[in-house]
CSV table of C-alpha atoms and ligand atoms in Angstrom, one decimal:
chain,number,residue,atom,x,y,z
A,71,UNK,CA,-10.2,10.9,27.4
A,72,UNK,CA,-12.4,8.4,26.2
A,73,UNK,CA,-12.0,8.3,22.2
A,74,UNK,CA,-14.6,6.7,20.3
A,75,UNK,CA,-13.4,3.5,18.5
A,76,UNK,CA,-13.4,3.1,14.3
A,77,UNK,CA,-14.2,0.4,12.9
A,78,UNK,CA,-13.0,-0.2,8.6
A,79,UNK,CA,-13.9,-2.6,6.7
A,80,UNK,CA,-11.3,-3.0,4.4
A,81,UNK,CA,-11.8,-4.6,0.8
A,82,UNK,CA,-8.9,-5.8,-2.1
A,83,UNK,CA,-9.3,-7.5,-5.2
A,84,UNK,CA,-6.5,-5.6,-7.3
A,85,UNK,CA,-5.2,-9.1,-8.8
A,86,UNK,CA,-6.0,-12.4,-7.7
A,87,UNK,CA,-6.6,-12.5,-4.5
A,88,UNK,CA,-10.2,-11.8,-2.7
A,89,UNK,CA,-9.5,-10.5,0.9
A,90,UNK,CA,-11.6,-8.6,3.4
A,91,UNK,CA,-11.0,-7.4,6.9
A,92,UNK,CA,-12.0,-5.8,9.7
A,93,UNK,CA,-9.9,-2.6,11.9
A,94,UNK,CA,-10.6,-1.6,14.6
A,95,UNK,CA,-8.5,1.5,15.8
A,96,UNK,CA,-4.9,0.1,14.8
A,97,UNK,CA,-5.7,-4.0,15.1
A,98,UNK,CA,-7.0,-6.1,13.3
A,99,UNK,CA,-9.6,-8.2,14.1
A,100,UNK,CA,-9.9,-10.1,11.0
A,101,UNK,CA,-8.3,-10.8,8.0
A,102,UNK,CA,-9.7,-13.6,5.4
A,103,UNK,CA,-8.4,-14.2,2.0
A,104,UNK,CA,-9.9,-16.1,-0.9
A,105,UNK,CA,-6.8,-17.4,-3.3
A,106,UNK,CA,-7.8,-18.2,-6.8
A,107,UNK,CA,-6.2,-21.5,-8.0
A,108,UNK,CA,-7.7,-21.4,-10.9
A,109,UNK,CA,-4.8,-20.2,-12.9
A,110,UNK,CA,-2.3,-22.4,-11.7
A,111,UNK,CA,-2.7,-24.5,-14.9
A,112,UNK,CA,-2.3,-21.2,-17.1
A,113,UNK,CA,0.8,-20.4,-15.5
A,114,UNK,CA,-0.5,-17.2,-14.3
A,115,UNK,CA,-2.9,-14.9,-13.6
A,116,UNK,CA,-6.0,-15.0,-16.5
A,117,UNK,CA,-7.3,-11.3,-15.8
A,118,UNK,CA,-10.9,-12.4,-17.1
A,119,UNK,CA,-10.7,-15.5,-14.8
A,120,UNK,CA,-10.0,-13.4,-12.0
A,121,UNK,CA,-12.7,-11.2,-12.4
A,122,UNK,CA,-15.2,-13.6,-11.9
A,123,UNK,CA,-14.1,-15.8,-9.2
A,124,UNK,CA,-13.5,-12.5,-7.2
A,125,UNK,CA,-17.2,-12.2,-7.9
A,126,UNK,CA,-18.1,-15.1,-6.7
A,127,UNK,CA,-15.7,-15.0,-3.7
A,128,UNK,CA,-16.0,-11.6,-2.6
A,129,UNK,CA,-19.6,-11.8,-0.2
A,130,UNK,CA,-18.6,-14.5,1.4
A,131,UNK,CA,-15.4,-13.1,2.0
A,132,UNK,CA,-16.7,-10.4,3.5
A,133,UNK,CA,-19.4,-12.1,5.3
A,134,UNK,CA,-16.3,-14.4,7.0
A,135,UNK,CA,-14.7,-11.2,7.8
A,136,UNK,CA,-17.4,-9.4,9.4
A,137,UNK,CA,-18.3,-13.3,11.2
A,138,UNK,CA,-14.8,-13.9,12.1
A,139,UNK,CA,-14.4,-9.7,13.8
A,140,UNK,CA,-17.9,-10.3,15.7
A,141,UNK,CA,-19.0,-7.4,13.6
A,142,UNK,CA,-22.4,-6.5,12.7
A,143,UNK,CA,-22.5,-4.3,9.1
A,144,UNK,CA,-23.9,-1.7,11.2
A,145,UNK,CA,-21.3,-1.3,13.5
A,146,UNK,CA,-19.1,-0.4,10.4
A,147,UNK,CA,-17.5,3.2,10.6
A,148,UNK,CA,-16.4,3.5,6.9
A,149,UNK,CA,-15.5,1.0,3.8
A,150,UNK,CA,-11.8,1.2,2.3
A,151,UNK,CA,-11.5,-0.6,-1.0
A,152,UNK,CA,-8.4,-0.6,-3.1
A,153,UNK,CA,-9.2,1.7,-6.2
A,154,UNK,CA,-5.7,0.7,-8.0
A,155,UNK,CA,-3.3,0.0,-9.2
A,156,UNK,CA,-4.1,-3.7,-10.4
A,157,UNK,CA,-5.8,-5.7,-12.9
A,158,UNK,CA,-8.9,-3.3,-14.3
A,159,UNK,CA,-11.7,-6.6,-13.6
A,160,UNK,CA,-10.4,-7.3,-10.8
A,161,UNK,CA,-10.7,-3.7,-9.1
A,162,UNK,CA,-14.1,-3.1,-10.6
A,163,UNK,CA,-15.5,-5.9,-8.3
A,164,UNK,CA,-14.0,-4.4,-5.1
A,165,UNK,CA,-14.9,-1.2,-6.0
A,166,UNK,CA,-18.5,-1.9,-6.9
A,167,UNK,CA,-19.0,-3.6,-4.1
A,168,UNK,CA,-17.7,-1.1,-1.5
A,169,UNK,CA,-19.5,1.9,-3.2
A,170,UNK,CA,-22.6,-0.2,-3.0
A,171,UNK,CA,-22.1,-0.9,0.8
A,172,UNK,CA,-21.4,2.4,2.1
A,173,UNK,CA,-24.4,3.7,0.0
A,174,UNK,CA,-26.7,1.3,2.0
A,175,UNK,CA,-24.8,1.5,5.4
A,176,UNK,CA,-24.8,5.5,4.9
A,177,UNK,CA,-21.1,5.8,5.7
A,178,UNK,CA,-18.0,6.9,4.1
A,179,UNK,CA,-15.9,5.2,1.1
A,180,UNK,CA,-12.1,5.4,1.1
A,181,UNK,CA,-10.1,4.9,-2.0
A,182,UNK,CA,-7.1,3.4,-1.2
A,183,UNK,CA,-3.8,3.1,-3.8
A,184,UNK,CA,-3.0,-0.4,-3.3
A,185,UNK,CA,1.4,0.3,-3.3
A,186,UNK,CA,0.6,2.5,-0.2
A,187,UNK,CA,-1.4,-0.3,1.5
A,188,UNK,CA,1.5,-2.3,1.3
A,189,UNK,CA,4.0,0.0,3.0
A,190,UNK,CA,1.5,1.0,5.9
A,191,UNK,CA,0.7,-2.4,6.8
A,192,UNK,CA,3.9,-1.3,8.7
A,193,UNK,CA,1.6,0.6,10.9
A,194,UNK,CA,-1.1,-2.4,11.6
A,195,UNK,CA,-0.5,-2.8,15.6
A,196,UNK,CA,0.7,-6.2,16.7
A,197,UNK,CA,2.4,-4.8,19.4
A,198,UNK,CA,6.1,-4.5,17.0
A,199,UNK,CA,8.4,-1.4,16.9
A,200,UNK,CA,7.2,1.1,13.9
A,201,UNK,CA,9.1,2.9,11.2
A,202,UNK,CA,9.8,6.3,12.8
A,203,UNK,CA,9.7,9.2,9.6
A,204,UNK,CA,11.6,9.3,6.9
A,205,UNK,CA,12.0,5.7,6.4
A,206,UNK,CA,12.9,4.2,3.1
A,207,UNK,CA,10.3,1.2,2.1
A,208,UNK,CA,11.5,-1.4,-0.4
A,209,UNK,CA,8.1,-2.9,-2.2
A,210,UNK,CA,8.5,-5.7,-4.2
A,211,UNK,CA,5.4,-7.2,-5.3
A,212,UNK,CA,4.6,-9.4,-8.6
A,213,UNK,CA,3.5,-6.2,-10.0
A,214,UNK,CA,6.1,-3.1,-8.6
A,215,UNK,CA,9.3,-3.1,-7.2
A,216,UNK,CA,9.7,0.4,-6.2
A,217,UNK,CA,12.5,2.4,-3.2
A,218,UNK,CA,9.8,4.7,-1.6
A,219,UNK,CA,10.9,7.7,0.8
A,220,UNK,CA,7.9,7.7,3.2
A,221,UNK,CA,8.0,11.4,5.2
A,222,UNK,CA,4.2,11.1,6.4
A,223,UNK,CA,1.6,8.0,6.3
A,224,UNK,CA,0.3,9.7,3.0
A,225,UNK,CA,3.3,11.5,1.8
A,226,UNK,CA,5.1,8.8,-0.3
A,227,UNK,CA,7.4,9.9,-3.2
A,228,UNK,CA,9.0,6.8,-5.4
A,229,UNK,CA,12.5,7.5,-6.0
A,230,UNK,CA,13.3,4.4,-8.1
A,231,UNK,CA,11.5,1.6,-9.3
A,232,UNK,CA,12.1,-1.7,-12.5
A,233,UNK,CA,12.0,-0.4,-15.6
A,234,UNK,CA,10.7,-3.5,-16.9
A,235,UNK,CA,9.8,-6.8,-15.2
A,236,UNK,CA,8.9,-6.7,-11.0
A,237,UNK,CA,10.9,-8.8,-8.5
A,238,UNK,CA,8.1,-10.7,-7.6
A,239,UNK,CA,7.7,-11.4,-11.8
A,240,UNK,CA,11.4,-12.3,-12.2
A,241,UNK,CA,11.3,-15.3,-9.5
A,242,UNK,CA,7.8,-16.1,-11.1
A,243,UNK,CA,9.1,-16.2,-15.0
A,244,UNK,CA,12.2,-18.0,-13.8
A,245,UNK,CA,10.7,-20.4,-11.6
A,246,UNK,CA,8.6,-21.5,-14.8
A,247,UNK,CA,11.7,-21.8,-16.9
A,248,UNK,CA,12.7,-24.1,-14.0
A,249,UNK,CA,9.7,-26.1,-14.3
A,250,UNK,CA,8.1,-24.6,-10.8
A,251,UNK,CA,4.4,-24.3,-11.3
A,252,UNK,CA,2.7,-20.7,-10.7
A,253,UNK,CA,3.3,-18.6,-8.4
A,254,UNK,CA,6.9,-19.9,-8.3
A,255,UNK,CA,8.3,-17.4,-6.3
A,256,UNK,CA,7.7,-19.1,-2.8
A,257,UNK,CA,8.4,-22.3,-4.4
A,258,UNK,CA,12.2,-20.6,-5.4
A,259,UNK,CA,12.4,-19.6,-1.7
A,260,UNK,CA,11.8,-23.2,-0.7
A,261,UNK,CA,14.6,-24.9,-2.8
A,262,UNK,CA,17.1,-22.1,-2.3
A,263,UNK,CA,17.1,-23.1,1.3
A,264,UNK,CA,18.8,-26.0,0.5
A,265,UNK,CA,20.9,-24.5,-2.5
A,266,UNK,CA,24.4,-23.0,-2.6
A,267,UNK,CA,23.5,-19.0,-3.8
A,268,UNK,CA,27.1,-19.1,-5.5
A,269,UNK,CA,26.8,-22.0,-7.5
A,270,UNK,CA,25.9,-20.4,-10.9
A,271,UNK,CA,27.0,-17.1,-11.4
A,272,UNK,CA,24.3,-14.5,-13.3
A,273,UNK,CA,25.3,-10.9,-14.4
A,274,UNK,CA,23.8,-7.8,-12.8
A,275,UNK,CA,22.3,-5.1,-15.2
A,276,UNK,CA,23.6,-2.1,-14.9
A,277,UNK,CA,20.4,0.7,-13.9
A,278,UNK,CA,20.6,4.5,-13.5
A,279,UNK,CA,20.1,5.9,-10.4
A,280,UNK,CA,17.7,3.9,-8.1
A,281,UNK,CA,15.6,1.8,-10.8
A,282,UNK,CA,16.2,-1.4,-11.3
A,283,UNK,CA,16.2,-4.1,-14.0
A,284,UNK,CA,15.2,-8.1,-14.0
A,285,UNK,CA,14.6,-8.9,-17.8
A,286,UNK,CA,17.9,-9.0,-18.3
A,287,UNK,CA,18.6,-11.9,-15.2
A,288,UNK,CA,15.6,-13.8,-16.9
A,289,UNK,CA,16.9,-13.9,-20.5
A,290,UNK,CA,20.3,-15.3,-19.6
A,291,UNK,CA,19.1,-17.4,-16.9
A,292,UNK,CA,17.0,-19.2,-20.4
A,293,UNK,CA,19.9,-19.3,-22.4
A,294,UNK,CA,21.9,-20.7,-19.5
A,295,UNK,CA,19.7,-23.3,-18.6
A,296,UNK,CA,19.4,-24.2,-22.5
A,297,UNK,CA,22.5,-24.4,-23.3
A,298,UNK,CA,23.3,-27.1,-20.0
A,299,UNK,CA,20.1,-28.7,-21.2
A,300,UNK,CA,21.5,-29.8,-23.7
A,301,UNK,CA,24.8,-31.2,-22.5
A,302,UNK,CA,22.7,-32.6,-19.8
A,303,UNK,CA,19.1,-33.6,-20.1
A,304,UNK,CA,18.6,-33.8,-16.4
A,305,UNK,CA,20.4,-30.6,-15.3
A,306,UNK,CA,17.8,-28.9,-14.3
A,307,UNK,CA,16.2,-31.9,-12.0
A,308,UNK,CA,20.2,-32.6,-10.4
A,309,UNK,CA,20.7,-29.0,-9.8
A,310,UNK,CA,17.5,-27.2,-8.6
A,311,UNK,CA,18.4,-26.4,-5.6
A,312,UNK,CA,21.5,-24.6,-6.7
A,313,UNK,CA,19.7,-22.8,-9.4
A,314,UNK,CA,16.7,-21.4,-7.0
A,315,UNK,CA,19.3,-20.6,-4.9
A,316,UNK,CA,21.7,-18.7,-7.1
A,317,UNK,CA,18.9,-16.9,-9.2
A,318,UNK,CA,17.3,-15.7,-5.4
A,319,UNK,CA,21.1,-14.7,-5.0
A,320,UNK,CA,21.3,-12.4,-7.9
A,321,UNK,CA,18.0,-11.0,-6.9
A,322,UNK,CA,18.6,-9.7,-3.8
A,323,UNK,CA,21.8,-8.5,-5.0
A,324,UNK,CA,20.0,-6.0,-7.0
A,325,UNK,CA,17.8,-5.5,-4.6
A,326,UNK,CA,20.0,-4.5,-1.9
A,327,UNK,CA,22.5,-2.6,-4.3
A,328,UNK,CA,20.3,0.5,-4.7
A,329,UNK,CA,19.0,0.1,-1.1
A,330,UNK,CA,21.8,0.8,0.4
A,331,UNK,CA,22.8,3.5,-2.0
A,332,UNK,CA,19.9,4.9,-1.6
A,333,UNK,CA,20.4,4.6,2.3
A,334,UNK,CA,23.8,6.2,2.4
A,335,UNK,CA,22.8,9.3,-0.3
A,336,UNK,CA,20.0,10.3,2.3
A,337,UNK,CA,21.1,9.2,5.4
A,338,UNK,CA,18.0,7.4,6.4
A,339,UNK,CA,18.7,4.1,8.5
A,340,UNK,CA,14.3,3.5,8.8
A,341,UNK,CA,14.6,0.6,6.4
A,342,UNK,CA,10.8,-1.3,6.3
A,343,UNK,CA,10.2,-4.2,3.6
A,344,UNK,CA,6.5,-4.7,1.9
A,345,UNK,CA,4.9,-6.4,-0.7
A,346,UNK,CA,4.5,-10.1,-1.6
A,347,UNK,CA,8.5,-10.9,-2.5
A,348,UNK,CA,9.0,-9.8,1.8
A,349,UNK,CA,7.9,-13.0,2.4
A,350,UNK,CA,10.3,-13.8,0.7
A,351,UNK,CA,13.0,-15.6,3.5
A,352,UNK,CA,16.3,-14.7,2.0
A,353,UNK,CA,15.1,-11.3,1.6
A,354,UNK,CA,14.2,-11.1,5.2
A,355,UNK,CA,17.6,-12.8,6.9
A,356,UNK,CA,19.6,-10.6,4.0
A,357,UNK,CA,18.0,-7.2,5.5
A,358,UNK,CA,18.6,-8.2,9.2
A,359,UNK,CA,22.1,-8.6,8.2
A,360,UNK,CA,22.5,-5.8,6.6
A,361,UNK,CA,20.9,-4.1,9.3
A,362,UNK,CA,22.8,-4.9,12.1
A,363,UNK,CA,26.3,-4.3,9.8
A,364,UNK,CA,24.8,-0.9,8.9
A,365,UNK,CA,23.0,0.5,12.3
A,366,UNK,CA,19.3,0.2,10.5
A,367,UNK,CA,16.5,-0.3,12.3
A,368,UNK,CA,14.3,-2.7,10.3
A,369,UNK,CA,11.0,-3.6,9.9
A,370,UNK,CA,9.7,-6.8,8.3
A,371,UNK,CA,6.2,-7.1,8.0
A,372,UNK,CA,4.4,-10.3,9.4
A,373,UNK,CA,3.5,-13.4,6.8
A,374,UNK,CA,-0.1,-11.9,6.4
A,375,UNK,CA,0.9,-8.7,5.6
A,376,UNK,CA,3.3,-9.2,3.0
A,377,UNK,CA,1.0,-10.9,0.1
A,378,UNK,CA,-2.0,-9.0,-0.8
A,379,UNK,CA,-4.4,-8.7,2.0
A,380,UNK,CA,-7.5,-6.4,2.9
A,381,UNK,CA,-5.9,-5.1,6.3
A,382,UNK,CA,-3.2,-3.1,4.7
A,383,UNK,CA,-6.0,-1.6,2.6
A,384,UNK,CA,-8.4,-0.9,6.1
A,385,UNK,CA,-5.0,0.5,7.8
A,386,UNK,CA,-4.5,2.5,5.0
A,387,UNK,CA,-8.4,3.8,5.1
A,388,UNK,CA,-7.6,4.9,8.6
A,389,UNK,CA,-5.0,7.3,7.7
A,390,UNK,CA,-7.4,8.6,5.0
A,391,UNK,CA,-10.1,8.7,7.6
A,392,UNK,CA,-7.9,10.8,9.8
A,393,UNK,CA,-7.3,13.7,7.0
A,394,UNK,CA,-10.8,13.9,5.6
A,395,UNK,CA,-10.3,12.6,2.5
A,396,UNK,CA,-13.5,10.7,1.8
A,397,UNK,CA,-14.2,9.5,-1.8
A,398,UNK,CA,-17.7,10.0,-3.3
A,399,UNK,CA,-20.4,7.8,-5.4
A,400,UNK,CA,-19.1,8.7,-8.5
A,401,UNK,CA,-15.6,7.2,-8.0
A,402,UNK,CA,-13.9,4.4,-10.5
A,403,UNK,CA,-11.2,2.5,-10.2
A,404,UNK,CA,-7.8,2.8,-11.9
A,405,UNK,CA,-5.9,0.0,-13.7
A,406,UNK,CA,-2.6,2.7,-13.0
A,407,UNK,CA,-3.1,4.5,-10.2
A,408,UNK,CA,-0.3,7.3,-8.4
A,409,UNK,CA,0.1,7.8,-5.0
A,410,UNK,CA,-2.3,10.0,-3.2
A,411,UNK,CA,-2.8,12.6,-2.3
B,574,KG4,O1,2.0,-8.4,-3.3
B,574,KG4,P1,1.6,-9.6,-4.0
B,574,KG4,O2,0.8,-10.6,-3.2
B,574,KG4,O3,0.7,-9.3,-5.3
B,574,KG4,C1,1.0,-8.2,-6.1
B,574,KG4,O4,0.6,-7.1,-5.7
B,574,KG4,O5,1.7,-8.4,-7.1
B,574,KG4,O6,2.9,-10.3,-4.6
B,574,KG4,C2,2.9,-11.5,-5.3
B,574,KG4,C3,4.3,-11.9,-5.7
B,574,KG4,C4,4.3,-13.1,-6.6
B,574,KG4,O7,5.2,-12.8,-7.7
B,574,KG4,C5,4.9,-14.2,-5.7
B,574,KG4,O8,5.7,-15.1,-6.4
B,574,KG4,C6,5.8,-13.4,-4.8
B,574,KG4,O9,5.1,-12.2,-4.5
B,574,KG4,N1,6.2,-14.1,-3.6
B,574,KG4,C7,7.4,-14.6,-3.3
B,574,KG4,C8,7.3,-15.3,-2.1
B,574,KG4,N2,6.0,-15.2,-1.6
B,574,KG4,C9,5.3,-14.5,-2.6
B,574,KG4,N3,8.6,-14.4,-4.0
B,574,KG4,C10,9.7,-15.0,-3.4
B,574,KG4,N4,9.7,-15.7,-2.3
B,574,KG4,C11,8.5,-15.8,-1.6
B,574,KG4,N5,8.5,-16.5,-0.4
B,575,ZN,ZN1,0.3,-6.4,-3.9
């Protein structure tokens, strides 16, 4: 049978980043992303600032996307744009901007949550193995850190998630205690490959059930770091490696504590990663390990689909495409935003 093809163009400006791309079926055939470096001397993300460089980012974006796919706009099938959760300017570009499009173009408009997007990147086809269902999906973003039971592409329950600060946040707050500059996380990554993960020893909160807590970690890695500060003036500088490498340590430990709990109490061995903190490369040695000592399969998405990108938000469309559920003119976007459906 010859099925016709669909084509999404997918749109996300939930925080700081402006990305478009283009689907066809299950590939992608473009994926660009404008990074805003504007708030690297803040220290992080300036929600105001945000808004208006996605502004001013987000048609040439597009037009790089549509360039880059060989795509004309009128070969688009449907417009996915992430409605939420995210920064409330940020989203209202992105979702302006798609409802405008698929008003002129005449075609459909899928809201997509942008926690989903993340985990069904998984399903983006670049010729990998895919999660079979259940599977249990571990996002950890600068925003969410959340165990997700997935039992359908749209049937997502959260069974645990921080009760305060995200992963992503924790090696961001602590990598400017360190000195790192904004985003630190990938900078912590960097150092802790060279860095003993036992060196400095940080205690693990104690959470109920499958949540998890990182304020905790930051405040006594501060009063550590003080306190050797001041017996040392250069601590930080002769031991940077150890420290990114210990704190990355202690994260992943409490991480991978409720992850495998979780694992055991439902018997799903599906373990897929997502969100920004998968690039992470500790993270993604630690679950191979623990995959092959505990008969998972594992899935670890590819370097573009970890941070915030538009083609988890177009694979996502797809799905929503597939069930009908279409969103109309007189949609808004959501600064906190459940799962659909
Ligand atoms: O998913 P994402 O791009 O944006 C949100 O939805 O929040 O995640 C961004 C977060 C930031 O906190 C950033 O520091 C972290 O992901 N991150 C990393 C690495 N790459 C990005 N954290 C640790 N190691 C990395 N290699
Ligand atoms: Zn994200």
């Amino acid at each position: 049978m010859n099925q016709k093809s669909l084509v999404i163009l997918g749109i996300e400006s939930s925080c700081d980043d402006t990305s478009a791309a283009v689907l066809k079926n299950d590939t992608i055939l473009s994926n660009v992303t404008a990074n805003q470096a504007v708030h690297e001397q803040y220290g992080g993300v300036v929600p105001e600032l945000a808004s208006r460089a996605h502004q001013q980012n987000i048609i040439p974006v597009v037009d790089a996307a549509l360039k880059k796919a060989g795509i004309s706009l009128n070969k688009l099938d449907a417009i996915a744009f992430t409605r939420g959760p995210g920064l409330m300017g940020s989203l209202v570009v992105g979702t302006s901007f798609a409802k405008a499009t698929a008003l002129a173009l005449n075609i459909p408009l899928l809201d997509v949550n942008h926690m989903q997007g993340h985990i069904l990147a998984h399903f983006i086809d670049e010729g990998q193995e895919k999660p079979s269902f259940p599977f249990i999906c571990l996002t950890v973003s600068g925003g969410h850190t959340q165990l997700v039971k997935v039992t359908a592409p749209l049937e997502m329950e959260i069974i645990g998630s921080t009760i305060d600060d995200a992963a992503g946040e924790a090696f961001d707050k602590i990598a400017k205690i360190i000195g790192l500059p904004y985003p630190g996380g990938p900078l912590v990554d960097k150092h802790a490959q060279s860095g003993n993960p036992l060196a400095f020893k940080f205690a693990q909160p104690q959470v109920d059930g499958y949540n998890f807590s990182f304020s905790g970690l930051k405040t006594s890695v501060l009063y550590f770091i003080q306190k050797q500060v001041k017996l040392n003036p250069d601590f930080i500088e002769e031991n940077k490696d150890d420290l990114c490498a210990s704190v990355q340590h202690t994260i992943l430990e409490i991480l991978f504590k409720q992850l495998i709990k979780l694992s055991k109490e439902t018997g799903i061995t599906d373990i897929a990663i997502a969100g920004g903190v998968s690039a992470n490369s500790g993270l993604r040695k630690r679950l191979q390990e623990e995959g092959d000592k505990r008969n998972w399969r594992v899935f670890i998405p590819s370097f573009q689909f970890c941070t915030d990108n538009a083609a988890m938000i177009a694979i996502t469309g797809k799905f929503l495409y597939e069930k009908g559920q279409f969103a109309d003119q007189s949609i808004s976007a959501l600064a906190r935003l459940p799962f659909k459906p």
